[in-house]
Structures are given as C-alpha cells and as structure tokens.
Tab-separated table of C-alpha atoms and ligand atoms in Angstrom:
chain	number	residue	atom	x	y	z
A	1	MET	CA	25.810	-48.535	110.239
A	2	PHE	CA	28.247	-50.709	108.242
A	3	LEU	CA	31.664	-51.701	109.570
A	4	VAL	CA	33.827	-51.904	106.463
A	5	PHE	CA	36.956	-54.075	106.375
A	6	ASN	CA	39.513	-54.345	103.588
A	7	ASP	CA	38.668	-57.862	102.512
A	8	PRO	CA	37.125	-61.160	103.639
A	9	GLN	CA	40.342	-62.229	105.353
A	10	ALA	CA	40.372	-59.129	107.567
A	11	ILE	CA	36.759	-59.878	108.528
A	12	ALA	CA	37.649	-63.491	109.279
A	13	GLN	CA	40.483	-62.473	111.609
A	14	TYR	CA	38.366	-59.926	113.443
A	15	LEU	CA	35.402	-62.249	113.929
A	16	SER	CA	37.416	-65.329	114.771
A	17	GLU	CA	38.898	-63.442	117.710
A	18	ARG	CA	35.454	-62.238	118.810
A	19	PHE	CA	34.012	-65.755	118.656
A	20	ILE	CA	36.901	-67.205	120.607
A	21	ASN	CA	36.414	-64.596	123.315
A	22	LEU	CA	32.697	-65.352	123.447
A	23	ILE	CA	33.312	-69.088	123.801
A	24	LYS	CA	35.970	-68.549	126.472
A	25	THR	CA	33.530	-66.369	128.415
A	26	LYS	CA	30.612	-68.727	127.880
A	27	PRO	CA	31.728	-72.243	126.885
A	28	GLN	CA	28.095	-73.340	126.639
A	29	SER	CA	27.226	-70.702	124.055
A	30	VAL	CA	24.412	-71.382	121.623
A	31	LEU	CA	25.543	-70.361	118.144
A	32	GLY	CA	23.401	-69.826	115.069
A	33	LEU	CA	25.450	-70.825	112.032
A	34	ALA	CA	25.251	-70.111	108.320
A	35	THR	CA	26.756	-71.708	105.232
A	36	GLY	CA	27.739	-70.272	101.836
A	37	SER	CA	30.902	-68.794	100.346
A	38	THR	CA	30.848	-65.796	102.675
A	39	MET	CA	31.441	-67.955	105.755
A	40	GLU	CA	34.307	-70.032	104.393
A	41	PRO	CA	37.212	-67.686	105.268
A	42	LEU	CA	35.748	-67.183	108.739
A	43	TYR	CA	35.363	-70.889	109.493
A	44	HIS	CA	38.866	-71.529	108.185
A	45	GLN	CA	40.393	-68.802	110.355
A	46	PHE	CA	38.371	-69.881	113.382
A	47	CYS	CA	39.616	-73.474	113.011
A	48	VAL	CA	43.236	-72.287	112.797
A	49	ASP	CA	42.927	-69.963	115.813
A	50	ALA	CA	40.878	-72.384	117.918
A	51	LYS	CA	43.421	-75.157	117.368
A	52	GLN	CA	46.314	-72.872	118.160
A	53	GLN	CA	44.678	-71.819	121.423
A	54	ALA	CA	43.394	-75.332	122.244
A	55	LEU	CA	39.909	-73.882	122.567
A	56	ASP	CA	37.338	-76.233	124.096
A	57	VAL	CA	34.293	-76.227	121.801
A	58	SER	CA	32.750	-79.405	123.195
A	59	GLN	CA	30.046	-77.615	125.157
A	60	ILE	CA	28.830	-75.426	122.315
A	61	THR	CA	25.374	-75.988	120.905
A	62	SER	CA	24.798	-74.866	117.329
A	63	PHE	CA	21.758	-74.435	115.139
A	64	ASN	CA	22.186	-73.964	111.411
A	65	LEU	CA	19.878	-71.677	109.541
A	66	ASP	CA	18.835	-73.899	106.710
A	67	GLU	CA	19.062	-77.022	104.597
A	68	TYR	CA	17.918	-77.991	101.106
A	69	ILE	CA	14.911	-80.289	100.925
A	70	GLY	CA	15.717	-83.541	99.198
A	71	LEU	CA	19.452	-83.621	99.946
A	72	SER	CA	20.642	-86.250	102.411
A	73	HIS	CA	23.331	-85.462	104.985
A	74	GLU	CA	25.968	-87.112	102.810
A	75	HIS	CA	25.157	-85.130	99.663
A	76	PRO	CA	28.200	-82.917	98.897
A	77	GLN	CA	25.965	-79.869	98.347
A	78	SER	CA	23.951	-80.385	101.521
A	79	TYR	CA	24.567	-77.965	104.334
A	80	HIS	CA	25.216	-80.901	106.672
A	81	TYR	CA	28.146	-81.824	104.459
A	82	TYR	CA	29.311	-78.211	104.199
A	83	MET	CA	29.354	-77.762	107.976
A	84	ASN	CA	31.341	-80.939	108.494
A	85	GLN	CA	33.855	-80.029	105.822
A	86	HIS	CA	34.354	-76.422	106.870
A	87	LEU	CA	33.972	-76.548	110.631
A	88	PHE	CA	32.760	-79.510	112.651
A	89	LYS	CA	35.270	-82.168	111.645
A	90	HIS	CA	38.258	-79.931	112.382
A	91	LEU	CA	37.521	-79.253	116.057
A	92	GLY	CA	36.220	-81.191	119.048
A	93	PHE	CA	32.520	-80.385	118.661
A	94	ASP	CA	29.995	-82.715	120.263
A	95	ALA	CA	27.981	-83.865	117.235
A	96	HIS	CA	24.910	-84.344	119.442
A	97	LYS	CA	24.870	-80.601	120.011
A	98	ASN	CA	25.188	-79.569	116.347
A	99	PHE	CA	21.702	-79.188	114.917
A	100	LEU	CA	20.677	-78.544	111.316
A	101	PRO	CA	17.263	-78.824	109.723
A	102	ASN	CA	16.830	-82.267	108.192
A	103	GLY	CA	16.475	-82.079	104.398
A	104	VAL	CA	14.751	-85.456	104.242
A	105	PRO	CA	12.326	-85.410	107.178
A	106	GLU	CA	9.508	-87.918	107.611
A	107	ASN	CA	7.034	-85.251	108.623
A	108	VAL	CA	8.240	-81.872	107.464
A	109	ASP	CA	5.718	-79.735	109.366
A	110	ALA	CA	6.403	-81.494	112.657
A	111	HIS	CA	10.128	-81.234	112.001
A	112	CYS	CA	9.919	-77.475	111.410
A	113	GLN	CA	7.932	-76.952	114.601
A	114	GLU	CA	10.362	-79.049	116.615
A	115	TYR	CA	13.344	-77.135	115.246
A	116	SER	CA	12.125	-73.736	116.458
A	117	GLN	CA	11.040	-75.326	119.740
A	118	LYS	CA	14.477	-76.851	120.247
A	119	ILE	CA	16.099	-73.436	119.856
A	120	ALA	CA	13.761	-72.040	122.513
A	121	ASP	CA	14.417	-75.050	124.776
A	122	HIS	CA	18.131	-74.213	124.648
A	123	GLY	CA	17.426	-70.704	125.869
A	124	GLY	CA	17.661	-69.081	122.413
A	125	ILE	CA	20.661	-68.205	120.294
A	126	ASP	CA	23.484	-66.177	121.838
A	127	LEU	CA	25.105	-65.247	118.561
A	128	GLN	CA	23.619	-65.663	115.096
A	129	LEU	CA	25.800	-65.521	111.984
A	130	LEU	CA	24.094	-64.342	108.813
A	131	GLY	CA	25.044	-63.999	105.187
A	132	VAL	CA	22.737	-62.365	102.665
A	133	GLY	CA	21.408	-63.305	99.252
A	134	THR	CA	21.609	-60.923	96.297
A	135	ASN	CA	17.838	-60.475	96.739
A	136	GLY	CA	18.170	-59.679	100.446
A	137	HIS	CA	17.258	-63.112	101.820
A	138	ILE	CA	18.577	-64.142	105.214
A	139	GLY	CA	18.592	-67.835	105.971
A	140	PHE	CA	16.419	-68.906	103.062
A	141	ASN	CA	13.729	-66.385	103.959
A	142	GLU	CA	13.001	-64.986	100.541
A	143	PRO	CA	11.509	-61.517	99.899
A	144	GLY	CA	7.915	-61.426	101.113
A	145	THR	CA	8.436	-63.830	104.048
A	146	SER	CA	6.539	-62.784	107.149
A	147	PHE	CA	8.652	-61.289	109.933
A	148	ASP	CA	6.548	-63.493	112.241
A	149	SER	CA	7.667	-66.751	110.648
A	150	ARG	CA	9.202	-69.697	112.486
A	151	THR	CA	11.111	-72.568	110.881
A	152	HIS	CA	9.303	-73.389	107.655
A	153	VAL	CA	9.559	-74.736	104.125
A	154	VAL	CA	10.367	-72.249	101.380
A	155	GLU	CA	10.153	-72.316	97.610
A	156	LEU	CA	13.537	-71.003	96.550
A	157	SER	CA	13.328	-67.986	94.258
A	158	GLU	CA	14.825	-68.210	90.769
A	159	THR	CA	17.452	-65.620	91.831
A	160	THR	CA	18.569	-67.824	94.710
A	161	ARG	CA	18.582	-70.985	92.578
A	162	ILE	CA	20.674	-69.253	89.910
A	163	ASP	CA	23.068	-67.777	92.524
A	164	ASN	CA	23.537	-71.185	94.155
A	165	GLY	CA	23.655	-73.041	90.841
A	166	ARG	CA	27.434	-72.500	90.846
A	167	PHE	CA	27.759	-75.281	93.430
A	168	PHE	CA	25.877	-77.849	91.317
A	169	ASP	CA	26.720	-79.564	88.012
A	170	SER	CA	23.537	-78.325	86.340
A	171	MET	CA	20.543	-76.120	87.175
A	172	ASP	CA	18.302	-79.218	87.151
A	173	GLU	CA	20.115	-80.442	90.245
A	174	VAL	CA	19.545	-77.252	92.272
A	175	PRO	CA	16.791	-77.987	94.800
A	176	THR	CA	13.578	-75.979	94.503
A	177	GLN	CA	12.773	-76.034	98.219
A	178	ALA	CA	14.550	-75.638	101.533
A	179	ILE	CA	13.823	-75.563	105.239
A	180	THR	CA	14.843	-72.369	106.944
A	181	MET	CA	14.779	-70.957	110.413
A	182	GLY	CA	12.097	-68.258	110.418
A	183	MET	CA	12.482	-64.510	110.638
A	184	ARG	CA	11.213	-64.459	114.196
A	185	ASP	CA	13.685	-67.159	115.263
A	186	ILE	CA	16.491	-65.039	113.806
A	187	MET	CA	15.224	-61.831	115.365
A	188	GLU	CA	15.186	-63.473	118.823
A	189	ALA	CA	18.943	-64.091	118.751
A	190	LYS	CA	20.648	-62.023	121.444
A	191	GLN	CA	23.354	-60.861	119.070
A	192	ILE	CA	23.563	-61.003	115.275
A	193	VAL	CA	26.634	-60.771	113.080
A	194	PHE	CA	25.679	-60.039	109.483
A	195	ILE	CA	28.405	-60.443	106.851
A	196	ALA	CA	28.473	-59.498	103.175
A	197	THR	CA	31.538	-59.605	100.942
A	198	GLY	CA	32.369	-59.192	97.279
A	199	ASP	CA	31.232	-57.177	94.257
A	200	ASN	CA	28.113	-59.270	93.830
A	201	LYS	CA	26.770	-57.986	97.171
A	202	ALA	CA	27.308	-54.263	96.441
A	203	GLN	CA	23.839	-53.683	94.959
A	204	VAL	CA	21.992	-55.498	97.741
A	205	MET	CA	23.941	-53.495	100.342
A	206	LEU	CA	22.719	-50.303	98.704
A	207	ASP	CA	19.169	-51.715	98.575
A	208	LEU	CA	19.390	-52.661	102.244
A	209	TYR	CA	20.730	-49.237	103.188
A	210	GLU	CA	17.936	-47.461	101.316
A	211	SER	CA	15.141	-49.806	102.378
A	212	GLU	CA	12.620	-49.184	105.104
A	213	VAL	CA	12.056	-52.157	107.411
A	214	ASP	CA	10.042	-54.127	104.879
A	215	GLU	CA	9.263	-57.807	104.303
A	216	GLN	CA	10.229	-57.377	100.642
A	217	MET	CA	13.825	-56.821	101.828
A	218	PRO	CA	14.247	-59.518	104.522
A	219	ALA	CA	17.626	-58.233	105.765
A	220	SER	CA	16.012	-54.867	106.568
A	221	MET	CA	14.376	-56.524	109.612
A	222	LEU	CA	17.781	-56.406	111.286
A	223	LYS	CA	17.584	-52.613	111.453
A	224	ASP	CA	15.118	-53.161	114.294
A	225	HIS	CA	17.355	-55.627	116.122
A	226	PRO	CA	19.019	-54.101	119.200
A	227	ASN	CA	22.367	-55.830	118.775
A	228	THR	CA	23.335	-56.442	115.153
A	229	LEU	CA	26.774	-55.837	113.665
A	230	PHE	CA	26.738	-55.211	109.912
A	231	ILE	CA	30.185	-56.258	108.701
A	232	ILE	CA	31.105	-55.924	105.048
A	233	ASP	CA	34.205	-55.626	102.897
A	234	LYS	CA	35.202	-52.765	100.600
A	235	LYS	CA	33.819	-54.485	97.511
A	236	ALA	CA	30.383	-54.950	99.071
A	237	ALA	CA	30.517	-51.313	100.258
A	238	ALA	CA	31.310	-49.941	96.788
A	239	LEU	CA	27.897	-48.311	96.205
A	240	LEU	CA	27.273	-47.070	99.744
A	241	PRO	CA	27.618	-43.416	100.736
A	242	ALA	CA	30.689	-42.824	102.912
A	243	ALA	CA	28.446	-41.555	105.716
A	244	ALA	CA	26.953	-45.060	106.049
A	245	CYS	CA	30.357	-46.668	106.499
A	246	GLU	CA	32.865	-46.900	109.306
A	247	PHE	CA	36.150	-48.059	107.825
A	248	VAL	CA	38.244	-50.426	109.943
A	249	GLU	CA	41.947	-50.441	109.034
B	1	F6R	C1	23.218	-70.044	104.094
B	1	F6R	C2	22.240	-68.968	104.128
B	1	F6R	C3	22.136	-67.989	103.005
B	1	F6R	C4	23.499	-67.431	102.573
B	1	F6R	C5	23.325	-66.474	101.410
B	1	F6R	C6	24.653	-65.958	100.895
B	1	F6R	O1	23.115	-70.853	105.237
B	1	F6R	O2	21.492	-68.901	105.043
B	1	F6R	O3	21.311	-66.918	103.405
B	1	F6R	O4	24.106	-66.785	103.646
B	1	F6R	O5	22.637	-67.101	100.367
B	1	F6R	O6	25.371	-67.011	100.339
B	1	F6R	P1	26.895	-66.807	99.890
B	1	F6R	O7	27.675	-66.599	101.135
B	1	F6R	O8	27.252	-68.119	99.214
B	1	F6R	O9	26.912	-65.636	98.983
C-alpha cells in the first residue's frame, strides 16, 4: 500500500522524473498542486530537472488545492506567494493557466462554485498532488468533511492552526478559515500522488492504515480511488507494519 523511500530527497527525485515524463507525454496536462513543507523538496528538484531538460511547461494548467481566507496574493504566508516562490517564478509557466482559490473574494460562495466548475471545464485534473495534515486532512478538508463536497470554505481546526502556526509570527496571525477544493473534486482526479514525510506524520500514517474509509479520516477516502500512489519516507513509515510497506532503495 505504501511506497517507502529513504528520505524526502529520494521522493523528490523519483517524482520529479515522473512529472517530467507526464508533461512530455501530455504538454497540456492539468495538474492539481499542493503547498506546505512536504512539497518543497519536490518543487525544488522539479525546477532543477525541468531547467536542465529545457522542459516546456507553458501549456500546463494548474489548480491549487487551497488558500487562506483573508490573505492577499502578496502576503508571504499566502499560498499564492508560496507557489510563486517555490515553483511558478522559476519556470516558464503561463500565469493565466495557474489557478488558486482567491483568499479575498468578493463573493465567496460564487467563487467556490466557479472554482470547481473551472476544473470540470478543463476536463478534470490529470494528476493531483496531496500532502496530509497530522489529523488526516487533505487540502484543507478537515475531519468530518463530506466526501461529496466541492470547493468550499472551512473553519480550520485547532490542530491545523497549531501545525501551521510555525509559518507565522504569532498564533493570532494564523487565519481561522480557508477555501479548499472539495473531497469530490479531489476524488475525480485521474491520478493522485499522496506524499507524507517526517516523524510528525508517523502517527497519522498508522491511523490512515488502520482506518476504514471514513469521513473522520479524510485521507482514507483515497483507499477507494482507483489510481493513487501513497509515497512516504522511512520516518513517516516508522509505526507501520512491514507488510503495509514496499521499500524502494
Ligand atoms: C496544502 C494542503 C495541506 C498540506 C498539509 C501538510 O496545500 O493542502 O493539506 O498538504 O497540511 O502540510 P505540510 O506539508 O506543511 O506538513
């Protein structure tokens, strides 16, 4: 069930190559992108490899999973800013094709509806990248979110706010709400690559492994997805039984 690599760098190398092959095969790929610490080594490696191979990324469309409500695009902790810093500005992406939820929308309900609709209008997501929260959230779909949900506003759980507090100067600055792609939007992706790395993800990997498909453990929905790769490192695999792991050397 879990492909286990030595460390985040080994995962980054493996996935960067896979993504490059996908984009070479289908230059107009629609990618679902995530933010967070987990993705940083991957985006870095992908930028290095893509530059080296002069990969044309100009036809790619991307949809990010989520954005904090109340943070403008220029805010250093916004996911717009993150994506620019870690990926977009380094390669020749067409900015008109890079979509993220807007954290300061005029009409939030209309914006959410349009976001899911836009994904459908582009023919759906070819490959969705996912990290996972220590409580099992994917995107910002917190435990208890309906598997039928589309893009919507979420109240961030205290666990998520505390986990993400490390990026802010004080807890008061951590937003209380976000917009996230819904569970159904995620589930409709043709292929999903789920990544978890580090000691702090070991417990949630065990919880995920032991969980039935249950809305209280959002990531468990992926067990019903026909084409999901669960990729983790040795630290995140620390509590899993060996039988659940395929080690990649
Ligand atoms: C980010 C996202 C979140 C993160 C998760 C893990 O766009 O959707 O689900 O993937 O919170 O974050 P890190 O990687 O910082 O541990």
